[in-house]
Coordinates of C-alpha atoms in Angstrom, one line a residue:
M102 CA -78.0 -26.0 -56.3
S103 CA -75.5 -24.2 -58.4
F104 CA -78.3 -23.6 -60.9
F105 CA -79.7 -20.8 -58.9
N106 CA -76.3 -19.1 -58.2
K107 CA -75.5 -18.5 -61.9
K108 CA -75.8 -14.9 -63.0
T109 CA -76.9 -13.6 -66.4
T110 CA -77.8 -10.2 -68.0
W111 CA -81.0 -9.3 -69.9
A112 CA -81.6 -6.7 -72.6
N113 CA -84.7 -4.6 -72.3
K114 CA -86.4 -6.4 -75.2
E115 CA -85.8 -9.7 -73.5
F116 CA -87.9 -8.6 -70.6
I117 CA -91.1 -8.3 -72.7
P118 CA -92.3 -11.8 -72.3
F119 CA -91.5 -11.6 -68.5
K120 CA -93.4 -8.5 -68.2
L121 CA -96.3 -9.9 -70.1
C122 CA -96.3 -12.9 -68.0
I123 CA -96.4 -11.1 -64.8
A124 CA -99.0 -8.6 -66.0
S125 CA -101.4 -11.4 -67.2
I126 CA -101.2 -13.1 -63.9
Y127 CA -101.8 -9.9 -62.0
I128 CA -104.9 -9.3 -64.1
I129 CA -106.2 -12.9 -63.5
A130 CA -105.8 -12.4 -59.7
G131 CA -107.4 -9.0 -59.9
S132 CA -110.4 -10.4 -61.9
Y133 CA -111.3 -12.6 -59.0
F134 CA -112.2 -9.5 -57.0
H135 CA -113.5 -7.5 -59.9
S136 CA -115.8 -8.8 -62.6
V137 CA -114.5 -6.6 -65.4
F138 CA -112.0 -9.1 -66.7
A139 CA -114.1 -12.3 -66.0
N140 CA -114.9 -12.6 -69.7
Y141 CA -111.2 -12.8 -70.5
Y142 CA -110.0 -15.7 -68.4
V143 CA -109.2 -18.0 -71.3
P144 CA -107.2 -15.5 -73.3
L145 CA -105.3 -14.3 -70.2
F146 CA -104.5 -17.9 -69.2
I147 CA -103.2 -18.6 -72.6
L148 CA -101.2 -15.4 -72.6
F149 CA -99.9 -16.3 -69.1
G150 CA -98.9 -19.9 -70.1
V151 CA -97.2 -18.9 -73.5
T152 CA -95.1 -16.0 -71.9
A153 CA -94.1 -18.2 -68.9
V154 CA -92.7 -20.8 -71.2
W155 CA -91.2 -18.3 -73.4
T156 CA -89.4 -16.6 -70.5
V157 CA -88.2 -20.0 -69.1
V158 CA -86.9 -20.9 -72.5
L159 CA -85.1 -17.5 -73.0
W160 CA -83.6 -17.9 -69.4
L161 CA -82.4 -21.6 -70.1
K162 CA -80.8 -20.4 -73.4
K163 CA -78.9 -17.7 -71.6
M164 CA -77.8 -19.9 -68.9
K165 CA -76.6 -22.5 -71.5
S166 CA -74.8 -19.8 -73.6
K167 CA -72.7 -18.6 -70.6
N168 CA -71.0 -22.1 -70.3

């Protein structure tokens, strides 16, 4: 369980995929209550998937570079 105890630092530009990831899932969740974004489900899910994978890859690269 030492994987979750490791610490790393992030630059502001490295937070962009993470912020896009979080924003897209909030829009998806919000669209269940409002039909404004209902036509954009597929692009939003694609955006969420790409940015989630991108964020995890960046995180793992930073974790490996610390060792």
